[in-house]
Coordinates of C-alpha atoms in Angstrom, one line a residue:
Chain A
M1 CA 13.3 -21.7 -25.6
P2 CA 13.7 -25.2 -24.3
M3 CA 10.5 -27.3 -23.9
I4 CA 11.6 -28.4 -20.3
E5 CA 13.7 -26.0 -18.3
I6 CA 14.9 -27.1 -14.9
A7 CA 16.9 -24.4 -13.2
H8 CA 18.8 -24.7 -9.8
V9 CA 16.3 -27.1 -8.4
S10 CA 16.7 -28.3 -4.8
K11 CA 14.5 -30.5 -2.7
W12 CA 14.6 -31.8 0.8
Y13 CA 12.6 -34.8 2.1
N14 CA 13.1 -33.6 5.6
P15 CA 15.4 -30.9 7.0
T16 CA 18.4 -33.2 7.0
F17 CA 18.0 -35.2 3.8
Q18 CA 18.5 -33.3 0.5
V19 CA 17.3 -35.4 -2.4
L20 CA 18.0 -32.9 -5.2
K21 CA 21.0 -30.5 -5.1
D22 CA 20.9 -27.5 -7.4
C23 CA 19.9 -29.4 -10.5
T24 CA 19.9 -27.6 -13.8
L25 CA 18.9 -29.3 -17.1
D26 CA 17.2 -28.3 -20.3
V27 CA 15.3 -30.5 -22.8
A28 CA 14.8 -28.8 -26.2
K29 CA 11.8 -29.5 -28.4
G30 CA 12.3 -32.8 -30.2
E31 CA 15.2 -33.8 -28.0
V32 CA 15.6 -37.1 -26.3
V33 CA 17.5 -36.9 -22.9
V34 CA 18.3 -40.0 -21.0
V35 CA 18.9 -39.6 -17.2
C36 CA 20.8 -42.3 -15.6
G37 CA 22.6 -42.9 -12.3
P38 CA 22.7 -45.3 -9.4
S39 CA 19.5 -46.0 -7.4
G40 CA 18.8 -43.3 -4.8
S41 CA 20.5 -40.7 -6.9
G42 CA 17.3 -38.6 -7.2
K43 CA 16.6 -39.2 -10.9
S44 CA 13.0 -40.4 -10.4
T45 CA 12.3 -37.6 -8.0
L46 CA 13.6 -35.1 -10.5
I47 CA 11.4 -36.4 -13.4
K48 CA 8.4 -36.3 -11.1
C49 CA 9.1 -32.7 -10.3
V50 CA 8.7 -31.9 -14.0
N51 CA 5.0 -32.4 -14.0
G52 CA 4.5 -31.3 -10.4
L53 CA 3.9 -34.7 -8.9
E54 CA 6.7 -33.8 -6.5
K55 CA 7.1 -30.3 -5.1
I56 CA 10.4 -28.5 -5.2
D57 CA 11.8 -26.3 -2.5
Q58 CA 14.2 -24.1 -4.5
G59 CA 14.7 -23.2 -8.1
T60 CA 12.3 -23.2 -11.0
I61 CA 10.8 -25.6 -13.5
T62 CA 9.3 -24.4 -16.7
V63 CA 7.4 -26.5 -19.2
D64 CA 6.5 -24.9 -22.6
G65 CA 6.9 -21.5 -21.0
I66 CA 4.7 -22.3 -18.0
R67 CA 6.1 -22.4 -14.5
V68 CA 5.3 -25.7 -12.9
D69 CA 6.2 -24.5 -9.4
A70 CA 4.1 -21.3 -9.4
P71 CA 1.1 -21.6 -7.1
E72 CA -1.2 -19.9 -9.7
T73 CA -0.4 -22.6 -12.4
N74 CA -3.3 -24.8 -13.3
L75 CA -1.4 -28.1 -12.8
P76 CA -4.1 -30.5 -14.1
K77 CA -4.2 -28.5 -17.3
L78 CA -0.5 -28.5 -17.7
R79 CA -0.2 -32.2 -16.8
A80 CA -2.8 -33.1 -19.4
R81 CA -0.2 -31.9 -22.0
V82 CA 2.8 -33.8 -20.6
G83 CA 2.7 -37.6 -20.8
M84 CA 4.1 -39.7 -18.1
V85 CA 5.0 -43.4 -18.0
F86 CA 5.6 -45.1 -14.7
Q87 CA 7.8 -47.9 -13.6
H88 CA 4.8 -50.0 -12.4
F89 CA 2.6 -49.0 -15.4
E90 CA -0.2 -47.8 -13.1
L91 CA -3.0 -48.8 -15.5
F92 CA -6.4 -48.5 -13.8
P93 CA -7.3 -52.1 -13.0
H94 CA -11.0 -51.5 -12.8
L95 CA -11.2 -50.2 -16.4
S96 CA -10.8 -52.0 -19.7
V97 CA -7.8 -51.2 -21.9
T98 CA -9.9 -48.9 -24.1
D99 CA -11.4 -47.1 -21.1
N100 CA -7.9 -46.6 -19.7
L101 CA -7.1 -44.7 -22.8
C102 CA -10.4 -42.8 -23.0
L103 CA -10.8 -41.7 -19.4
A104 CA -8.6 -38.6 -19.4
Q105 CA -9.3 -37.8 -23.0
M106 CA -12.9 -37.3 -22.1
K107 CA -12.5 -35.9 -18.5
A108 CA -9.5 -33.6 -19.0
L109 CA -9.7 -32.8 -22.7
G110 CA -13.5 -32.9 -23.1
R111 CA -13.4 -35.2 -26.1
S112 CA -16.5 -37.1 -27.0
R113 CA -16.6 -40.9 -26.4
D114 CA -16.5 -41.5 -30.1
Q115 CA -13.5 -39.3 -30.6
A116 CA -11.7 -40.8 -27.6
V117 CA -12.4 -44.4 -28.7
A118 CA -11.2 -43.7 -32.3
K119 CA -7.9 -42.2 -30.9
A120 CA -7.5 -45.1 -28.5
M121 CA -8.0 -47.7 -31.3
A122 CA -5.4 -45.9 -33.5
L123 CA -2.9 -45.9 -30.7
L124 CA -3.5 -49.5 -29.6
D125 CA -3.0 -50.5 -33.2
R126 CA 0.3 -48.6 -33.2
V127 CA 1.6 -50.3 -30.1
G128 CA 0.4 -53.7 -31.5
L129 CA -2.4 -54.3 -29.0
K130 CA -5.6 -53.6 -30.9
A131 CA -6.7 -57.2 -30.3
H132 CA -6.6 -56.6 -26.5
A133 CA -8.7 -53.5 -26.4
R134 CA -11.6 -55.1 -24.4
K135 CA -9.3 -56.9 -21.9
F136 CA -8.5 -55.6 -18.5
P137 CA -5.0 -54.7 -17.5
G138 CA -4.7 -57.7 -15.2
Q139 CA -5.1 -60.0 -18.2
L140 CA -2.0 -58.6 -20.0
S141 CA 1.7 -59.3 -19.5
G142 CA 3.9 -56.6 -18.0
G143 CA 5.3 -55.6 -21.4
Q144 CA 1.8 -55.3 -22.9
Q145 CA 0.7 -53.3 -19.9
Q146 CA 3.5 -50.9 -20.3
R147 CA 2.8 -50.4 -24.0
V148 CA -0.9 -49.7 -23.1
A149 CA 0.4 -47.1 -20.5
I150 CA 2.5 -45.5 -23.3
A151 CA -0.5 -45.4 -25.6
R152 CA -2.6 -43.9 -22.7
A153 CA -0.1 -41.1 -22.4
L154 CA 0.0 -40.5 -26.1
A155 CA -3.8 -40.4 -26.4
M156 CA -3.5 -36.9 -24.7
D157 CA -1.4 -35.6 -27.7
P158 CA 1.4 -34.6 -25.3
I159 CA 4.0 -32.0 -26.1
A160 CA 6.6 -34.0 -24.2
M161 CA 6.8 -37.5 -22.7
L162 CA 8.4 -38.4 -19.3
F163 CA 9.5 -42.0 -18.7
D164 CA 10.3 -43.0 -15.1
E165 CA 12.2 -46.3 -15.4
P166 CA 9.7 -47.8 -17.9
T167 CA 11.5 -51.1 -18.2
S168 CA 12.9 -51.8 -14.8
A169 CA 9.8 -53.7 -13.5
L170 CA 9.7 -55.9 -16.6
D171 CA 10.9 -59.4 -17.2
P172 CA 14.0 -59.3 -19.4
E173 CA 12.1 -60.8 -22.4
M174 CA 9.6 -58.0 -22.4
I175 CA 11.9 -55.1 -22.2
Q176 CA 12.6 -55.0 -26.0
E177 CA 8.9 -54.6 -27.0
V178 CA 8.6 -51.6 -24.8
L179 CA 11.9 -50.1 -26.0
D180 CA 10.8 -50.6 -29.6
V181 CA 7.8 -48.4 -29.0
M182 CA 10.0 -45.8 -27.3
V183 CA 12.5 -45.8 -30.1
D184 CA 9.8 -45.2 -32.7
L185 CA 8.5 -42.4 -30.7
A186 CA 12.0 -40.8 -30.4
R187 CA 12.5 -41.1 -34.2
E188 CA 9.2 -39.3 -34.8
G189 CA 10.6 -36.3 -33.0
M190 CA 8.8 -36.6 -29.7
T191 CA 10.4 -34.5 -26.8
M192 CA 11.4 -37.1 -24.3
M193 CA 13.0 -37.2 -20.8
V194 CA 13.8 -40.8 -19.9
V195 CA 15.0 -42.2 -16.6
T196 CA 16.5 -45.6 -17.5
H197 CA 19.4 -47.9 -17.2
E198 CA 18.9 -49.1 -20.7
M199 CA 22.2 -47.9 -22.2
G200 CA 21.3 -49.6 -25.5
F201 CA 18.3 -47.3 -25.8
A202 CA 20.5 -44.3 -24.9
R203 CA 23.0 -45.3 -27.5
S204 CA 20.5 -45.6 -30.3
V205 CA 18.2 -42.6 -29.9
A206 CA 19.3 -40.3 -27.1
H207 CA 20.7 -36.9 -28.0
R208 CA 22.1 -36.3 -24.6
V209 CA 22.9 -38.3 -21.5
V210 CA 22.6 -36.9 -18.0
F211 CA 24.3 -38.7 -15.1
M212 CA 23.1 -38.1 -11.6
D213 CA 24.6 -39.2 -8.3
Q214 CA 23.5 -38.3 -4.8
G215 CA 21.0 -35.7 -5.9
E216 CA 23.5 -33.9 -8.2
I217 CA 23.7 -33.7 -11.9
V218 CA 27.3 -34.8 -12.3
E219 CA 27.5 -35.0 -16.0
D220 CA 25.4 -33.7 -18.9
A221 CA 26.9 -34.5 -22.3
P222 CA 26.0 -35.3 -25.9
K223 CA 25.6 -39.0 -26.3
A224 CA 28.9 -39.7 -28.2
E225 CA 30.9 -37.8 -25.7
F226 CA 29.2 -39.5 -22.7
F227 CA 29.8 -43.0 -24.1
G228 CA 33.2 -42.1 -25.6
K229 CA 34.8 -40.7 -22.4
P230 CA 32.8 -39.5 -19.5
R231 CA 34.6 -36.7 -17.7
S232 CA 33.7 -37.6 -14.1
E233 CA 35.1 -40.7 -12.4
R234 CA 31.7 -41.5 -10.9
A235 CA 30.1 -41.6 -14.3
Q236 CA 32.9 -43.8 -15.6
T237 CA 32.5 -46.3 -12.7
F238 CA 28.7 -46.3 -13.2
L239 CA 29.0 -46.9 -16.9
S240 CA 31.4 -49.7 -16.6
R241 CA 29.1 -51.5 -14.1
V242 CA 26.0 -51.0 -16.2
L243 CA 27.6 -52.0 -19.5
V244 CA 29.2 -55.1 -17.9
A245 CA 25.9 -56.1 -16.5
S246 CA 24.0 -55.7 -19.8
H247 CA 26.5 -57.7 -21.9
Chain B
M1 CA -44.8 -78.7 24.2
F2 CA -45.1 -77.4 20.7
S3 CA -48.7 -78.7 20.6
D4 CA -49.6 -75.8 22.9
F5 CA -48.3 -73.3 20.3
D6 CA -50.7 -71.5 18.0
F7 CA -48.7 -70.6 14.9
D8 CA -51.9 -69.5 13.2
V9 CA -51.4 -66.2 14.9
I10 CA -48.7 -65.6 12.2
A11 CA -51.1 -66.2 9.3
R12 CA -53.7 -64.0 10.9
S13 CA -51.4 -61.1 11.4
A14 CA -49.2 -61.7 8.3
R15 CA -50.0 -58.4 6.6
Y16 CA -49.4 -56.3 9.7
L17 CA -46.1 -58.2 10.5
L18 CA -44.7 -58.3 7.0
V19 CA -46.0 -55.2 5.3
D20 CA -46.1 -52.7 8.1
G21 CA -43.4 -54.3 10.3
L22 CA -40.8 -55.8 8.0
G23 CA -41.6 -53.2 5.3
F24 CA -40.5 -50.5 7.7
T25 CA -37.4 -52.4 8.8
L26 CA -36.3 -52.9 5.2
T27 CA -37.1 -49.3 4.2
L28 CA -35.2 -47.9 7.1
T29 CA -32.2 -50.2 6.4
A30 CA -32.1 -49.3 2.7
L31 CA -32.4 -45.5 3.2
A32 CA -30.1 -45.4 6.1
T33 CA -27.5 -47.4 4.2
A34 CA -27.7 -45.1 1.2
G35 CA -27.5 -42.0 3.3
G36 CA -24.8 -43.5 5.5
V37 CA -22.6 -44.5 2.6
V38 CA -22.9 -41.0 1.0
F39 CA -22.2 -39.1 4.2
G40 CA -19.6 -41.7 5.3
T41 CA -17.7 -41.2 2.0
L42 CA -17.7 -37.5 2.6
L43 CA -16.5 -38.0 6.1
A44 CA -13.8 -40.4 4.9
L45 CA -12.6 -37.9 2.3
A46 CA -12.6 -35.2 5.0
R47 CA -10.5 -37.4 7.3
L48 CA -8.0 -38.0 4.6
S49 CA -8.0 -34.4 3.4
S50 CA -4.8 -32.4 3.5
L51 CA -6.7 -29.2 4.5
P52 CA -5.9 -28.0 8.0
L53 CA -9.0 -28.3 10.1
L54 CA -11.2 -30.8 8.2
P55 CA -9.6 -34.1 9.3
R56 CA -9.9 -33.2 13.0
V57 CA -13.5 -32.2 12.8
A58 CA -14.5 -35.4 10.9
G59 CA -12.3 -37.5 13.2
L60 CA -14.0 -36.0 16.3
Y61 CA -17.5 -36.7 14.8
V62 CA -16.6 -40.3 14.0
N63 CA -15.0 -40.9 17.4
V64 CA -17.8 -39.4 19.4
L65 CA -20.6 -41.3 17.6
R66 CA -18.6 -44.6 17.7
S67 CA -18.3 -44.2 21.5
L68 CA -22.0 -43.9 22.2
P69 CA -24.5 -46.8 22.4
L70 CA -26.9 -46.6 19.4
V71 CA -30.0 -46.9 21.6
L72 CA -28.9 -43.8 23.5
V73 CA -28.3 -41.9 20.2
I74 CA -31.8 -42.9 18.9
F75 CA -33.4 -41.7 22.1
W76 CA -31.5 -38.4 22.2
F77 CA -32.1 -37.6 18.5
Y78 CA -35.8 -38.3 18.9
F79 CA -35.9 -35.3 21.4
L80 CA -33.1 -33.2 19.7
V81 CA -34.0 -33.4 16.0
P82 CA -37.0 -31.0 16.4
Y83 CA -34.8 -28.5 18.1
I84 CA -32.0 -28.9 15.6
G85 CA -34.6 -28.3 12.9
Q86 CA -35.7 -25.2 14.6
W87 CA -32.2 -24.0 15.1
T88 CA -31.1 -24.6 11.4
T89 CA -34.2 -23.2 9.8
G90 CA -34.8 -20.4 12.3
A91 CA -38.4 -21.5 12.9
S92 CA -40.2 -20.2 16.0
R93 CA -41.1 -23.6 17.3
P94 CA -39.4 -27.0 17.3
I95 CA -40.1 -28.8 14.1
Q96 CA -41.9 -32.1 14.6
V97 CA -40.5 -34.5 12.1
G98 CA -42.2 -37.7 13.3
A99 CA -40.6 -40.9 14.5
F100 CA -39.8 -42.2 11.0
W101 CA -37.7 -39.2 10.0
S102 CA -36.1 -39.0 13.4
A103 CA -35.1 -42.7 13.1
L104 CA -33.8 -42.3 9.5
I105 CA -31.7 -39.2 10.4
T106 CA -30.3 -40.9 13.5
F107 CA -29.4 -44.1 11.7
T108 CA -27.9 -42.2 8.7
L109 CA -25.7 -40.0 11.0
F110 CA -24.8 -42.9 13.3
E111 CA -24.0 -45.5 10.6
A112 CA -22.0 -42.8 8.6
A113 CA -19.5 -42.9 11.4
Y114 CA -19.0 -46.7 10.9
F115 CA -19.1 -46.5 7.1
C116 CA -16.6 -43.7 7.2
E117 CA -13.9 -45.9 8.8
I118 CA -14.6 -48.8 6.4
I119 CA -14.4 -46.4 3.4
R120 CA -11.3 -44.7 4.7
A121 CA -9.5 -48.0 4.9
G122 CA -10.8 -48.8 1.4
I123 CA -9.4 -45.5 0.0
Q124 CA -6.1 -46.0 1.8
S125 CA -5.7 -49.4 0.2
I126 CA -5.5 -47.8 -3.2
P127 CA -1.8 -47.6 -4.2
R128 CA -0.4 -44.0 -4.3
G129 CA 0.8 -44.7 -7.9
Q130 CA -2.8 -44.9 -9.1
I131 CA -3.5 -41.4 -7.8
A132 CA -0.2 -40.1 -9.4
A133 CA -1.2 -41.7 -12.7
G134 CA -4.5 -40.0 -12.6
Q135 CA -2.9 -36.7 -11.8
A136 CA -0.3 -37.1 -14.5
L137 CA -3.1 -37.5 -17.0
G138 CA -4.4 -34.1 -16.1
L139 CA -7.3 -35.2 -13.9
T140 CA -8.3 -32.9 -11.0
Y141 CA -8.6 -34.1 -7.4
A142 CA -12.4 -34.6 -7.8
Q143 CA -12.0 -36.5 -11.0
V144 CA -9.2 -38.8 -9.6
T145 CA -11.4 -39.4 -6.5
T146 CA -14.6 -40.2 -8.4
T147 CA -13.2 -42.1 -11.4
I148 CA -10.1 -43.9 -10.0
V149 CA -10.0 -44.0 -6.2
L150 CA -13.6 -44.6 -5.2
P151 CA -14.6 -47.2 -7.8
Q152 CA -11.6 -49.3 -6.8
A153 CA -12.1 -48.7 -3.1
F154 CA -15.7 -49.6 -3.2
R155 CA -14.9 -52.9 -5.0
T156 CA -12.4 -53.8 -2.3
M157 CA -14.6 -52.8 0.6
L158 CA -18.0 -53.9 -0.7
P159 CA -18.1 -57.1 1.4
V160 CA -17.3 -55.2 4.6
L161 CA -19.9 -52.5 3.7
L162 CA -22.6 -55.1 3.1
T163 CA -21.7 -56.9 6.3
Q164 CA -22.1 -53.6 8.2
T165 CA -25.4 -53.2 6.4
I166 CA -26.5 -56.5 7.8
V167 CA -25.6 -55.3 11.3
L168 CA -27.6 -52.1 10.6
F169 CA -30.6 -54.3 9.5
Q170 CA -30.5 -56.0 12.9
D171 CA -29.9 -52.7 14.8
T172 CA -33.0 -51.1 13.4
S173 CA -34.9 -53.2 15.9
L174 CA -33.7 -50.7 18.5
V175 CA -36.3 -48.2 17.2
Y176 CA -38.6 -49.8 19.8
V177 CA -37.4 -47.2 22.3
I178 CA -39.3 -44.6 20.3
S179 CA -42.3 -46.8 19.8
I180 CA -42.0 -47.3 16.1
T181 CA -43.7 -50.4 14.6
D182 CA -40.8 -52.2 12.8
L183 CA -40.7 -56.0 12.4
L184 CA -39.9 -56.6 16.1
G185 CA -42.3 -53.9 17.2
A186 CA -45.2 -55.4 15.2
A187 CA -44.4 -58.9 16.5
A188 CA -44.3 -57.5 20.1
K189 CA -47.7 -55.9 19.6
V190 CA -49.3 -59.0 18.2
A191 CA -47.7 -61.0 21.0
Q192 CA -49.2 -58.7 23.6
R193 CA -52.6 -58.6 21.9
D194 CA -53.1 -62.3 21.4
G195 CA -51.0 -63.5 24.3
R196 CA -48.7 -65.4 22.0
L197 CA -45.3 -64.2 23.1
V198 CA -43.2 -67.3 22.3
E199 CA -44.6 -67.8 18.8
M200 CA -44.2 -64.1 17.9
Y201 CA -40.6 -63.7 19.1
L202 CA -39.7 -67.0 17.5
F203 CA -41.2 -65.8 14.3
A204 CA -39.4 -62.5 14.4
A205 CA -36.1 -64.2 15.2
A206 CA -36.6 -66.6 12.2
I207 CA -37.2 -63.6 9.8
Y208 CA -34.1 -61.7 11.1
F209 CA -32.1 -64.9 10.8
V210 CA -33.2 -65.9 7.3
I211 CA -32.7 -62.5 5.9
S212 CA -29.3 -61.9 7.5
L213 CA -28.0 -65.4 6.5
T214 CA -29.2 -65.0 2.9
A215 CA -27.6 -61.6 2.7
S216 CA -24.3 -62.9 4.0
L217 CA -24.3 -65.7 1.4
L218 CA -25.1 -63.2 -1.4
V219 CA -22.2 -61.1 -0.2
K220 CA -19.8 -64.0 -0.5
R221 CA -20.9 -64.7 -4.0
L222 CA -20.8 -61.1 -5.0
Q223 CA -17.3 -60.8 -3.6
A224 CA -16.1 -63.5 -6.0
R225 CA -17.8 -61.9 -8.9
I226 CA -16.6 -58.3 -8.7
A227 CA -13.0 -59.0 -7.7
I228 CA -10.6 -56.9 -9.8
I229 CA -8.1 -59.0 -11.8
R230 CA -4.7 -57.9 -10.8

């Protein structure tokens, strides 16, 4: 059974604009799937549907056997087990770095402050930011903030991680430090769904690459196949543009 | 002309003016602010709620109270509160609550309408992504509201809230319509008793002025201190 199972999902923003068209995609346990595509293709919307931040109109989404779209599902409980990293970090600016990592551990998982702080320190150490534990998010650089955001998601001991364009709001020199953390995570066997344009990241750790355009999943192929010879013309065009831009 | 003034009248009545009068004014301001902020926050959450009827009911309440002069509301509540008490508790006779409680309830309910709009704007100033991040971490609506949205919103809107409190401090002088002895009421009574109208009204004005000005300056300093680093 896949960890994340997206089956025939459609979504409309209003009766005339369909943002997702019959999307079907599985992410197995321990698999890293990169979702790419031009802006406006619906890839961010799709990943936000996985933990129910966006509602779907048709189809089903199942995470670890639990239906995300079912009204009886306890969404907060499910979301506590699925980590998410946002394009604009979304750290809580009124809380210190440590408190950013502890808040949900204590409120949603019921951990004691001591347990939460210990976990937070271990993770900050891991992302190389232990020295900044007492600072506030506004005192950190973009790359540091995004690493804190990853640590905050990992503090919940997630069964899967969702990344929504984690490097596209960063200055170029800060992208690598964030990617390094993500690569480590992928090599440890974390289940990951990553919306990104970082084809270098996809090349090094992705198992599969999914290409979306205009709300449709146009291509879903193993990494080697996708980079070797994409079947669709749209994916080929996109790939040539992205690869030219990044070299 | 100042040689004709007798400012000793202030010293002679200081206790009555400052303890009974100003004491009442400050107590009413503090309690009505606390009550108004709590009720105003609930109203703001109701106005922003996605539930079907709640935003309309809260919106109606706010718009009605904001369309009425405060002095009229004080007057009406003074007569109505005993009957509302009777109606809500099922007592056989109107419940006499006294002028103080009547004033406190009136100011709380009235100011809540103004605080509601300030707090609503504060809540709406929090980026949607902050709420999404809280939800994505598994926090419930109540947890997101109390730990992420309101703490940030209050920091943003504290200056406006405190400014509204200074307005409330001045507005408490309107309790004269129900014959309560606040600072202005005490000054007026001494003025009548000793025939020292000008001295007493100057004194009252000076107290209102000094307290309001000091409070405004404190608000400015506080604003700089609590700003969130972004």
